[in-house]
Structures are given as C-alpha cells and as structure tokens.
PDB file of C-alpha atoms in Angstrom:
ATOM      1  CA  MET A   1      17.677   2.119  -5.752  1.00 73.00           C
ATOM      2  CA  TYR A   2      13.903   2.539  -6.210  1.00 88.00           C
ATOM      3  CA  GLU A   3      14.182   6.227  -7.056  1.00 86.00           C
ATOM      4  CA  LYS A   4      15.588   5.365 -10.494  1.00 91.00           C
ATOM      5  CA  LYS A   5      12.090   4.222 -11.455  1.00 94.00           C
ATOM      6  CA  PHE A   6      10.912   7.802 -10.949  1.00 96.00           C
ATOM      7  CA  GLN A   7      13.809   9.543 -12.694  1.00 94.00           C
ATOM      8  CA  ASN A   8      11.806  10.429 -15.823  1.00 96.00           C
ATOM      9  CA  ILE A   9       8.710  11.676 -13.994  1.00 97.00           C
ATOM     10  CA  GLU A  10       7.460  15.036 -15.223  1.00 96.00           C
ATOM     11  CA  PHE A  11       4.436  17.263 -14.927  1.00 95.00           C
ATOM     12  CA  GLN A  12       1.878  16.592 -17.647  1.00 96.00           C
ATOM     13  CA  LYS A  13      -1.158  18.770 -16.917  1.00 95.00           C
ATOM     14  CA  SER A  14      -3.619  20.168 -14.390  1.00 93.00           C
ATOM     15  CA  ALA A  15      -7.197  18.954 -14.659  1.00 94.00           C
ATOM     16  CA  PRO A  16      -9.777  21.217 -12.968  1.00 90.00           C
ATOM     17  CA  LYS A  17     -12.494  18.797 -14.104  1.00 92.00           C
ATOM     18  CA  ILE A  18     -12.574  15.040 -14.713  1.00 94.00           C
ATOM     19  CA  LYS A  19     -13.090  15.512 -18.449  1.00 95.00           C
ATOM     20  CA  TYR A  20      -9.599  17.025 -18.725  1.00 95.00           C
ATOM     21  CA  LEU A  21      -7.841  13.963 -17.298  1.00 96.00           C
ATOM     22  CA  PRO A  22      -5.745  11.686 -19.515  1.00 96.00           C
ATOM     23  CA  VAL A  23      -7.437   8.641 -21.049  1.00 97.00           C
ATOM     24  CA  ASP A  24      -8.622   6.305 -18.272  1.00 98.00           C
ATOM     25  CA  GLN A  25      -6.133   3.496 -18.793  1.00 97.00           C
ATOM     26  CA  GLY A  26      -2.791   2.360 -17.412  1.00 97.00           C
ATOM     27  CA  TYR A  27      -1.859   2.865 -13.758  1.00 98.00           C
ATOM     28  CA  GLU A  28      -2.569   5.857 -11.522  1.00 98.00           C
ATOM     29  CA  VAL A  29      -1.679   6.393  -7.878  1.00 98.00           C
ATOM     30  CA  ALA A  30      -3.209   9.412  -6.159  1.00 97.00           C
ATOM     31  CA  PHE A  31      -2.057  11.415  -3.133  1.00 97.00           C
ATOM     32  CA  PHE A  32      -4.701  12.855  -0.811  1.00 95.00           C
ATOM     33  CA  GLY A  33      -4.479  14.879   2.382  1.00 93.00           C
ATOM     34  CA  ARG A  34      -5.186  18.074   4.222  1.00 90.00           C
ATOM     35  CA  SER A  35      -3.848  21.262   2.700  1.00 83.00           C
ATOM     36  CA  ASN A  36      -1.107  21.679   5.318  1.00 87.00           C
ATOM     37  CA  ALA A  37      -0.056  18.037   5.719  1.00 93.00           C
ATOM     38  CA  GLY A  38       3.117  18.230   3.597  1.00 94.00           C
ATOM     39  CA  LYS A  39       1.743  16.381   0.563  1.00 94.00           C
ATOM     40  CA  SER A  40       3.843  18.224  -2.039  1.00 93.00           C
ATOM     41  CA  SER A  41       7.046  17.813  -0.012  1.00 95.00           C
ATOM     42  CA  ALA A  42       6.318  14.099   0.358  1.00 97.00           C
ATOM     43  CA  ILE A  43       5.797  13.686  -3.400  1.00 97.00           C
ATOM     44  CA  ASN A  44       9.056  15.527  -4.102  1.00 96.00           C
ATOM     45  CA  ALA A  45      10.984  13.354  -1.627  1.00 97.00           C
ATOM     46  CA  ILE A  46       9.518  10.100  -2.973  1.00 97.00           C
ATOM     47  CA  THR A  47      10.294  10.995  -6.600  1.00 97.00           C
ATOM     48  CA  ASN A  48      13.650  12.606  -5.695  1.00 95.00           C
ATOM     49  CA  LYS A  49      12.616  15.713  -7.657  1.00 94.00           C
ATOM     50  CA  LYS A  50      13.021  18.861  -5.589  1.00 90.00           C
ATOM     51  CA  ASN A  51      10.445  21.045  -7.333  1.00 90.00           C
ATOM     52  CA  LEU A  52       8.153  18.523  -9.022  1.00 94.00           C
ATOM     53  CA  ALA A  53       5.100  19.274  -6.876  1.00 90.00           C
ATOM     54  CA  LYS A  54       4.938  22.946  -6.002  1.00 82.00           C
ATOM     55  CA  THR A  55       5.286  23.581  -2.285  1.00 72.00           C
ATOM     56  CA  SER A  56       3.964  26.774  -0.732  1.00 58.00           C
ATOM     57  CA  LYS A  57       3.841  28.518   2.627  1.00 53.00           C
ATOM     58  CA  THR A  58       0.179  29.142   1.832  1.00 50.00           C
ATOM     59  CA  PRO A  59      -1.679  25.813   2.147  1.00 50.00           C
ATOM     60  CA  GLY A  60      -4.273  24.959  -0.458  1.00 49.00           C
ATOM     61  CA  ARG A  61      -2.436  25.979  -3.610  1.00 52.00           C
ATOM     62  CA  THR A  62      -3.269  22.719  -5.382  1.00 57.00           C
ATOM     63  CA  ALA A  63      -6.621  23.620  -6.966  1.00 71.00           C
ATOM     64  CA  ALA A  64      -6.879  20.894  -9.611  1.00 86.00           C
ATOM     65  CA  LEU A  65      -5.813  17.297 -10.174  1.00 92.00           C
ATOM     66  CA  ASN A  66      -2.136  17.655 -11.056  1.00 94.00           C
ATOM     67  CA  ILE A  67      -0.952  14.816 -13.275  1.00 96.00           C
ATOM     68  CA  PHE A  68       2.670  13.646 -13.387  1.00 97.00           C
ATOM     69  CA  ASP A  69       3.795  11.083 -15.961  1.00 98.00           C
ATOM     70  CA  ILE A  70       6.223   8.399 -14.787  1.00 97.00           C
ATOM     71  CA  ASP A  71       6.162   6.728 -18.192  1.00 97.00           C
ATOM     72  CA  SER A  72       3.616   6.293 -20.993  1.00 96.00           C
ATOM     73  CA  GLU A  73       1.394   4.029 -18.850  1.00 97.00           C
ATOM     74  CA  ARG A  74       1.940   5.237 -15.278  1.00 98.00           C
ATOM     75  CA  ARG A  75       0.908   8.456 -13.549  1.00 98.00           C
ATOM     76  CA  LEU A  76       1.055  10.049 -10.130  1.00 98.00           C
ATOM     77  CA  VAL A  77      -1.848  12.354  -9.253  1.00 97.00           C
ATOM     78  CA  ASP A  78      -1.637  15.191  -6.722  1.00 94.00           C
ATOM     79  CA  VAL A  79      -5.205  15.788  -5.504  1.00 92.00           C
ATOM     80  CA  PRO A  80      -6.390  19.156  -4.070  1.00 85.00           C
ATOM     81  CA  GLY A  81      -5.929  19.281  -0.314  1.00 82.00           C
ATOM     82  CA  PHE A  82      -8.937  19.320   1.942  1.00 76.00           C
ATOM     83  CA  GLY A  83      -9.699  21.138   5.167  1.00 62.00           C
ATOM     84  CA  TYR A  84      -7.322  23.982   5.865  1.00 50.00           C
ATOM     85  CA  ALA A  85      -7.148  26.071   2.696  1.00 50.00           C
ATOM     86  CA  ARG A  86      -8.408  29.644   2.907  1.00 58.00           C
ATOM     87  CA  VAL A  87     -10.753  29.505  -0.049  1.00 56.00           C
ATOM     88  CA  SER A  88     -14.419  30.279  -0.570  1.00 65.00           C
ATOM     89  CA  GLU A  89     -17.051  27.730   0.429  1.00 67.00           C
ATOM     90  CA  SER A  90     -18.073  27.300  -3.221  1.00 67.00           C
ATOM     91  CA  THR A  91     -14.465  26.587  -4.237  1.00 62.00           C
ATOM     92  CA  ARG A  92     -14.100  24.065  -1.418  1.00 63.00           C
ATOM     93  CA  LYS A  93     -17.329  22.372  -2.541  1.00 70.00           C
ATOM     94  CA  ASP A  94     -16.003  22.204  -6.110  1.00 71.00           C
ATOM     95  CA  TRP A  95     -12.865  20.473  -4.811  1.00 65.00           C
ATOM     96  CA  VAL A  96     -14.904  17.950  -2.793  1.00 77.00           C
ATOM     97  CA  ASP A  97     -17.089  17.220  -5.827  1.00 83.00           C
ATOM     98  CA  LEU A  98     -13.996  16.790  -8.010  1.00 85.00           C
ATOM     99  CA  ILE A  99     -12.356  14.389  -5.541  1.00 87.00           C
ATOM    100  CA  ASN A 100     -15.543  12.357  -5.113  1.00 87.00           C
ATOM    101  CA  GLU A 101     -16.069  12.043  -8.866  1.00 92.00           C
ATOM    102  CA  TYR A 102     -12.423  11.076  -9.363  1.00 93.00           C
ATOM    103  CA  LEU A 103     -12.621   8.341  -6.718  1.00 91.00           C
ATOM    104  CA  LYS A 104     -15.905   6.950  -8.011  1.00 91.00           C
ATOM    105  CA  THR A 105     -15.164   6.945 -11.728  1.00 94.00           C
ATOM    106  CA  ARG A 106     -11.419   6.512 -12.295  1.00 96.00           C
ATOM    107  CA  GLU A 107     -10.916   2.880 -13.288  1.00 96.00           C
ATOM    108  CA  CYS A 108      -7.131   3.115 -13.720  1.00 98.00           C
ATOM    109  CA  LEU A 109      -6.647   4.186 -10.083  1.00 97.00           C
ATOM    110  CA  ARG A 110      -4.414   1.506  -8.522  1.00 97.00           C
ATOM    111  CA  GLY A 111      -3.772   2.924  -5.052  1.00 97.00           C
ATOM    112  CA  ALA A 112      -4.404   5.879  -2.752  1.00 97.00           C
ATOM    113  CA  VAL A 113      -1.932   7.518  -0.387  1.00 98.00           C
ATOM    114  CA  LEU A 114      -3.336   9.531   2.511  1.00 97.00           C
ATOM    115  CA  VAL A 115      -0.873  12.109   3.838  1.00 98.00           C
ATOM    116  CA  MET A 116      -1.301  13.226   7.453  1.00 97.00           C
ATOM    117  CA  ASP A 117       0.854  15.502   9.620  1.00 97.00           C
ATOM    118  CA  ILE A 118       2.063  13.163  12.372  1.00 98.00           C
ATOM    119  CA  ARG A 119       1.401  15.910  14.946  1.00 98.00           C
ATOM    120  CA  HIS A 120      -2.236  16.346  13.880  1.00 96.00           C
ATOM    121  CA  PRO A 121      -3.551  13.058  12.438  1.00 96.00           C
ATOM    122  CA  LEU A 122      -7.075  11.692  12.121  1.00 95.00           C
ATOM    123  CA  LYS A 123      -8.944  14.926  11.491  1.00 93.00           C
ATOM    124  CA  PRO A 124     -12.574  14.396  10.401  1.00 90.00           C
ATOM    125  CA  GLN A 125     -11.693  14.563   6.681  1.00 89.00           C
ATOM    126  CA  ASP A 126      -8.899  12.001   7.197  1.00 92.00           C
ATOM    127  CA  CYS A 127     -11.263   9.626   8.984  1.00 92.00           C
ATOM    128  CA  HIS A 128     -13.893  10.071   6.294  1.00 89.00           C
ATOM    129  CA  PHE A 129     -11.346   9.205   3.612  1.00 91.00           C
ATOM    130  CA  LEU A 130     -10.154   6.165   5.571  1.00 92.00           C
ATOM    131  CA  GLU A 131     -13.758   4.957   5.825  1.00 90.00           C
ATOM    132  CA  TRP A 132     -14.134   5.314   2.069  1.00 89.00           C
ATOM    133  CA  LEU A 133     -10.894   3.387   1.499  1.00 90.00           C
ATOM    134  CA  GLN A 134     -12.024   0.608   3.790  1.00 89.00           C
ATOM    135  CA  GLN A 135     -15.293   0.245   1.875  1.00 88.00           C
ATOM    136  CA  SER A 136     -13.569   0.254  -1.506  1.00 89.00           C
ATOM    137  CA  SER A 137     -11.301  -2.423  -2.911  1.00 84.00           C
ATOM    138  CA  LEU A 138      -8.545   0.126  -3.559  1.00 93.00           C
ATOM    139  CA  PRO A 139      -5.179  -0.440  -1.835  1.00 96.00           C
ATOM    140  CA  GLY A 140      -4.365   2.322   0.637  1.00 97.00           C
ATOM    141  CA  HIS A 141      -1.306   3.610   2.452  1.00 98.00           C
ATOM    142  CA  VAL A 142      -0.935   6.308   5.111  1.00 98.00           C
ATOM    143  CA  ILE A 143       2.106   8.574   5.318  1.00 98.00           C
ATOM    144  CA  LEU A 144       2.670  10.353   8.642  1.00 98.00           C
ATOM    145  CA  THR A 145       4.716  13.355   7.535  1.00 98.00           C
ATOM    146  CA  LYS A 146       6.894  15.856   9.417  1.00 98.00           C
ATOM    147  CA  ALA A 147       8.209  13.151  11.744  1.00 98.00           C
ATOM    148  CA  ASP A 148      11.400  15.192  12.194  1.00 98.00           C
ATOM    149  CA  LYS A 149       9.319  17.585  14.328  1.00 98.00           C
ATOM    150  CA  LEU A 150       8.861  14.876  17.001  1.00 98.00           C
ATOM    151  CA  SER A 151      11.168  12.782  19.142  1.00 98.00           C
ATOM    152  CA  LEU A 152      11.482   9.078  18.403  1.00 97.00           C
ATOM    153  CA  SER A 153       9.287   8.166  21.366  1.00 98.00           C
ATOM    154  CA  GLU A 154       6.624  10.671  20.249  1.00 98.00           C
ATOM    155  CA  GLN A 155       6.758   9.247  16.717  1.00 98.00           C
ATOM    156  CA  ARG A 156       6.121   5.757  18.094  1.00 98.00           C
ATOM    157  CA  ARG A 157       3.249   6.984  20.252  1.00 98.00           C
ATOM    158  CA  MET A 158       1.527   8.736  17.342  1.00 98.00           C
ATOM    159  CA  LEU A 159       2.107   5.737  15.069  1.00 98.00           C
ATOM    160  CA  GLN A 160       0.380   3.467  17.591  1.00 97.00           C
ATOM    161  CA  LYS A 161      -2.486   5.943  17.952  1.00 96.00           C
ATOM    162  CA  VAL A 162      -3.129   6.066  14.204  1.00 97.00           C
ATOM    163  CA  MET A 163      -2.708   2.307  13.747  1.00 97.00           C
ATOM    164  CA  GLN A 164      -5.569   1.704  16.172  1.00 95.00           C
ATOM    165  CA  HIS A 165      -7.877   3.425  13.673  1.00 92.00           C
ATOM    166  CA  LEU A 166      -6.595   1.640  10.554  1.00 94.00           C
ATOM    167  CA  PRO A 167      -7.963  -1.577   9.112  1.00 88.00           C
ATOM    168  CA  GLU A 168      -5.325  -4.223   8.438  1.00 87.00           C
ATOM    169  CA  SER A 169      -5.656  -3.622   4.707  1.00 89.00           C
ATOM    170  CA  ILE A 170      -4.161  -0.112   4.983  1.00 95.00           C
ATOM    171  CA  SER A 171      -0.421   0.142   5.596  1.00 97.00           C
ATOM    172  CA  ILE A 172       1.386   3.061   7.252  1.00 98.00           C
ATOM    173  CA  THR A 173       4.804   4.757   7.231  1.00 98.00           C
ATOM    174  CA  VAL A 174       6.358   7.325   9.552  1.00 98.00           C
ATOM    175  CA  PHE A 175       7.839   9.847   7.129  1.00 98.00           C
ATOM    176  CA  SER A 176      10.068  12.897   6.940  1.00 98.00           C
ATOM    177  CA  ALA A 177      10.792  14.621   3.641  1.00 97.00           C
ATOM    178  CA  LYS A 178      13.544  16.589   5.377  1.00 96.00           C
ATOM    179  CA  ASP A 179      15.369  13.542   6.773  1.00 97.00           C
ATOM    180  CA  LYS A 180      14.305  11.113   3.995  1.00 96.00           C
ATOM    181  CA  LEU A 181      12.757   8.899   6.662  1.00 98.00           C
ATOM    182  CA  GLY A 182      10.377   6.336   5.165  1.00 98.00           C
ATOM    183  CA  VAL A 183      11.072   7.356   1.560  1.00 98.00           C
ATOM    184  CA  THR A 184      12.376   3.960   0.391  1.00 97.00           C
ATOM    185  CA  GLU A 185       9.487   2.143   2.056  1.00 98.00           C
ATOM    186  CA  VAL A 186       6.884   4.293   0.275  1.00 98.00           C
ATOM    187  CA  GLN A 187       8.714   4.040  -3.056  1.00 98.00           C
ATOM    188  CA  LYS A 188       8.540   0.243  -2.835  1.00 97.00           C
ATOM    189  CA  ILE A 189       4.791   0.323  -2.141  1.00 98.00           C
ATOM    190  CA  LEU A 190       4.150   2.623  -5.108  1.00 98.00           C
ATOM    191  CA  LEU A 191       6.247   0.502  -7.442  1.00 97.00           C
ATOM    192  CA  ASP A 192       4.238  -2.563  -6.409  1.00 97.00           C
ATOM    193  CA  TRP A 193       1.037  -0.706  -7.294  1.00 98.00           C
ATOM    194  CA  TYR A 194       2.562   0.380 -10.603  1.00 97.00           C
ATOM    195  CA  CYS A 195       3.669  -3.222 -11.293  1.00 95.00           C
ATOM    196  CA  LEU A 196       7.253  -2.056 -11.755  1.00 89.00           C
TER     197      LEU A 196
END
C-alpha cells in the first residue's frame, strides 16, 4: 500500500561535497549507519526497488551523499557509512566532515534513520549519532536490520537492549530486508516525515 508512494523514486546524483547537493528546500530524509549494517538493502526494501541503492560485499562503497528523488519536492539521502570501511584515515575524516556539515546545515532535513545490524548494535559511532539526534529537534528512527539472522526470542532480547539506550523521542523497528519484516512500518514513518 505505502510502497506506491515510492514507485517513481530514482537516483538523481552523488554529492561528494555539500555544495553539490540540490537546492536546500522541500523534504529530505537521510539514512545513516555503519558501513556493514545493511543500509543499502534496507533502502531497497523500503522503496521496493531492488537495485536502487547499490549493495556490495565490500562495505563502505557509498563515498558521497547519494540523492534519490521521490518527486519534485521529496528526496531520500543515502549517507556514507561510518566505522567499518577499509579506507584511508584521510578519506574517513572527509566522510565525517561531510556528514557533520550536512547535519548542521541542511534545513530541509525532516528526519534521520539510523541503521544498525541487530547482532551488533550500539557501536560507539551509533551511540554518538543517537546523542546528536537527542540534542537536535530532528525526528529519528532506528532500524535493526538482518533480523532474519536471529531467532524471535533473540530479536526481542536485542530490541529490549537497544530500547534501553533510546530516548522516547526516537522510535525503533526490527527489520529484515530479506523477509520484508518491518518494511511497512518504516514506510509509514517516512511518509509521515514527507507529509505524504
């Protein structure tokens, strides 16, 4: 039902620097997460577009802000992953600087999704991002990906563990791109942020 709202989504551009982003107006929702958390697979499942965000067996392939147009006013942004990627220290610093500048300056940003592997949540970078979200007025949502790798009881245990570290203002979904678990729930949240 909700996926019809994403049916016209398409890649617009990659922006290695803030100055290359589209005009700062309309509605943007950005996806953040560690390089091996399953961010691209989650985006593809949510938009029901198999190859929209490029997935790779080598984490860290997203090296710029990848912009996807939903319509003329609404965009989804795939942000470079942090943490795992085998890149030089200077490249990693460039990514951190890019993310920080994006978060501080982008006025059309309407919500942030933090993607975490349910088996390995709350790494230092995740916690740092959650702290930033809590201090900002930006709506936030956590997606615990790769839930199909755990039993139902393990999923519940990890969900409870993560929820203990989340402020009430940040919502959370147990998610599996493979099994489509949590997809509808996340679609609804995004559409609320997009005012659709």
